[in-house]
C-alpha cells in the first residue's frame, strides 16, 4: 500500500468513526463514499424523495439566502449550497442532528453553511428574512403547527417556501364557504360541511404514531393547503404528493391584528439584522 493509499485509509477510518459516534442518522448522505445511514428503513432517504421534486425548485440560487428549518443532518442545506446560494442557515432543536450536519457539510467542503440550535418558534431570533425557506418534515411534530407557519411568514420568509408534511386522510378538497352558517337555515342543526371528507382536518395524535411520541397533528390534503393560505402563502406548485412550493402572499385578516401571538425573543447574538444582510 502506497503512502497516499495509507493516508486515505486513515482518513476514511476516522470519518467512519465520527459517523458511528453520531449515529443514528435520519439522513443518508454520501460522505467520501461512506453513507451515513446505509440501512435506512426508507431506503436512500432523503435523496430518493428529493429526486421527485428537485426539478421544481430554482436551479440557480446564486446570491440568494436560504433558511432550512428542522435541517436534521443538513441534506437540503447542502443541496441548496450546491445550487449556488450565497448564504445557507440550518436550524434544528436537536444538538446531535446539528453535529451530524456540521460533519456532513465540512466533509463535503461546504464549511460556510451556518448551523444553529433553534426551534421553529424562535425564528425571530435570527433577525433576518430569507429568499428561500425550507420547512420540511416538521409540521406534524409540532404541538402548535399553525403558530409555526405564522411565525415563519412574519419573521423569516420574504419570498419562497418549500414545505412538506406527512398527510393522512382524504385527498379530496371540499368547496368550503367563505363564511360558515351557524345552523342550516330554518333549523338548529349545524351545517353538514364538517362531515365532508374533503373538509380541512387535522388529525390529533394523543400518544405515539409509528413509535414516535413527537407526532402530534397530521393534516389531510385540504388542511395542508388551507393552513398555508391562512398563514399568508400562495401555493404555486405541488410537485410531489406531500410537497408544496409556495410564495409569500398577503396574510388574511392581517388588518385585524397580528396572527402570531407567540412573543418574539430578542435577536440571536450571532445573527445578522436585515440591514446588515443587505
CSV table of C-alpha atoms in Angstrom, one decimal, residues 27-152:
chain,number,residue,atom,x,y,z
A,27,UNK,CA,-30.4,11.5,6.5
A,28,UNK,CA,-28.4,9.1,4.4
A,29,UNK,CA,-25.6,11.3,3.0
A,30,UNK,CA,-22.7,10.1,0.9
A,31,UNK,CA,-19.5,11.3,2.6
A,32,UNK,CA,-16.5,10.4,0.5
A,33,UNK,CA,-18.1,7.1,-0.4
A,34,UNK,CA,-19.2,6.4,3.2
A,35,UNK,CA,-23.0,6.5,3.6
A,36,UNK,CA,-24.3,7.8,7.0
A,37,UNK,CA,-27.4,5.6,7.0
A,38,UNK,CA,-26.9,2.8,4.5
A,39,UNK,CA,-29.6,0.6,6.2
A,40,UNK,CA,-32.3,3.4,6.4
A,41,UNK,CA,-35.7,1.9,6.7
A,42,UNK,CA,-36.9,4.2,3.9
A,43,UNK,CA,-34.0,3.4,1.6
A,44,UNK,CA,-31.8,6.1,0.2
A,45,UNK,CA,-33.6,8.9,2.1
A,46,UNK,CA,-33.9,11.8,1.5
A,47,UNK,CA,-32.1,11.6,-1.8
A,48,UNK,CA,-34.8,9.5,-3.5
A,49,UNK,CA,-37.6,11.8,-2.3
A,50,UNK,CA,-35.6,15.0,-3.4
A,51,UNK,CA,-35.3,13.5,-6.8
A,52,UNK,CA,-39.0,13.6,-7.2
A,53,UNK,CA,-39.4,17.3,-6.9
A,54,UNK,CA,-35.9,18.8,-7.4
A,55,UNK,CA,-36.8,19.9,-10.9
A,56,UNK,CA,-39.5,22.2,-9.4
A,57,UNK,CA,-37.0,24.3,-7.4
A,58,UNK,CA,-34.9,27.1,-8.7
A,59,UNK,CA,-31.8,25.6,-10.3
A,60,UNK,CA,-29.7,28.7,-9.7
A,61,UNK,CA,-29.7,30.3,-6.3
A,62,UNK,CA,-26.7,32.5,-6.8
A,63,UNK,CA,-26.9,35.5,-4.5
A,64,UNK,CA,-29.9,34.1,-2.6
A,65,UNK,CA,-30.3,33.5,1.1
A,66,UNK,CA,-31.7,30.2,2.4
A,67,UNK,CA,-33.1,29.1,5.8
A,68,UNK,CA,-33.5,25.4,6.4
A,69,UNK,CA,-35.9,24.9,9.4
A,70,UNK,CA,-35.6,21.5,11.1
A,71,UNK,CA,-32.5,20.8,9.0
A,72,UNK,CA,-31.7,17.5,10.6
A,73,UNK,CA,-28.3,16.3,9.2
A,74,UNK,CA,-28.2,19.0,6.6
A,75,UNK,CA,-29.1,17.2,3.4
A,76,UNK,CA,-31.3,20.1,2.0
A,77,UNK,CA,-28.9,22.8,3.3
A,78,UNK,CA,-26.1,21.2,1.4
A,79,UNK,CA,-28.3,20.8,-1.8
A,80,UNK,CA,-29.1,24.5,-1.7
A,81,UNK,CA,-25.5,25.4,-1.4
A,82,UNK,CA,-24.8,23.2,-4.4
A,83,UNK,CA,-27.2,25.4,-6.3
A,84,UNK,CA,-25.1,28.4,-5.5
A,85,UNK,CA,-26.9,30.0,-2.6
A,86,UNK,CA,-24.8,32.9,-1.1
A,87,UNK,CA,-25.9,32.1,2.5
A,88,UNK,CA,-27.4,29.0,4.0
A,89,UNK,CA,-28.5,28.8,7.6
A,90,UNK,CA,-29.8,25.5,9.0
A,91,UNK,CA,-31.6,25.4,12.4
A,92,UNK,CA,-32.7,22.4,14.5
A,93,UNK,CA,-33.7,21.9,18.1
A,94,UNK,CA,-31.6,18.7,18.3
A,95,UNK,CA,-27.9,19.2,19.1
A,96,UNK,CA,-27.0,15.7,17.7
A,97,UNK,CA,-28.6,16.4,14.3
A,98,UNK,CA,-26.7,19.7,14.2
A,99,UNK,CA,-23.4,17.9,14.9
A,100,UNK,CA,-24.2,15.5,12.1
A,101,UNK,CA,-25.0,18.4,9.8
A,102,UNK,CA,-21.7,20.1,10.6
A,103,UNK,CA,-19.7,16.9,9.9
A,104,UNK,CA,-21.5,16.4,6.6
A,105,UNK,CA,-21.1,19.9,5.4
A,106,UNK,CA,-17.4,20.2,6.5
A,107,UNK,CA,-16.6,16.8,4.9
A,108,UNK,CA,-18.2,17.9,1.6
A,109,UNK,CA,-16.4,21.3,1.6
A,110,UNK,CA,-19.4,23.5,2.4
A,111,UNK,CA,-17.8,25.0,5.5
A,112,UNK,CA,-19.7,28.3,5.2
A,113,UNK,CA,-23.1,26.8,6.0
A,114,UNK,CA,-24.2,28.0,9.4
A,115,UNK,CA,-26.0,25.7,11.7
A,116,UNK,CA,-27.7,26.9,14.9
A,117,UNK,CA,-29.7,25.2,17.7
A,118,UNK,CA,-33.1,27.0,17.4
A,119,UNK,CA,-36.7,25.9,17.5
A,120,UNK,CA,-39.1,27.0,14.7
A,121,UNK,CA,-40.9,29.0,17.4
A,122,UNK,CA,-37.7,31.1,17.9
A,123,UNK,CA,-37.1,32.1,14.2
A,124,UNK,CA,-37.5,35.7,15.1
A,125,UNK,CA,-34.2,35.5,17.0
A,126,UNK,CA,-32.4,35.1,13.6
A,127,UNK,CA,-33.2,38.8,12.9
A,128,UNK,CA,-33.2,38.2,9.2
A,129,UNK,CA,-35.6,37.4,6.3
A,130,UNK,CA,-34.5,34.8,3.7
A,131,UNK,CA,-35.2,34.5,0.0
A,132,UNK,CA,-35.9,30.8,0.2
A,133,UNK,CA,-37.2,29.0,3.4
A,134,UNK,CA,-37.3,25.2,3.7
A,135,UNK,CA,-39.8,23.8,6.2
A,136,UNK,CA,-40.0,20.0,5.5
A,137,UNK,CA,-40.9,17.1,7.8
A,138,UNK,CA,-41.5,19.4,10.8
A,139,UNK,CA,-45.2,20.4,11.0
A,140,UNK,CA,-46.6,17.1,12.3
A,141,UNK,CA,-44.0,17.1,15.1
A,142,UNK,CA,-45.4,20.4,16.5
A,143,UNK,CA,-47.9,21.0,19.2
A,144,UNK,CA,-48.7,24.4,17.7
A,145,UNK,CA,-48.4,23.9,13.9
A,146,UNK,CA,-50.3,27.0,12.6
A,147,UNK,CA,-48.4,29.2,15.0
A,148,UNK,CA,-45.1,27.9,13.4
A,149,UNK,CA,-46.4,28.8,9.9
A,150,UNK,CA,-47.5,32.3,11.2
A,151,UNK,CA,-44.0,32.9,12.7
A,152,UNK,CA,-42.2,31.8,9.6
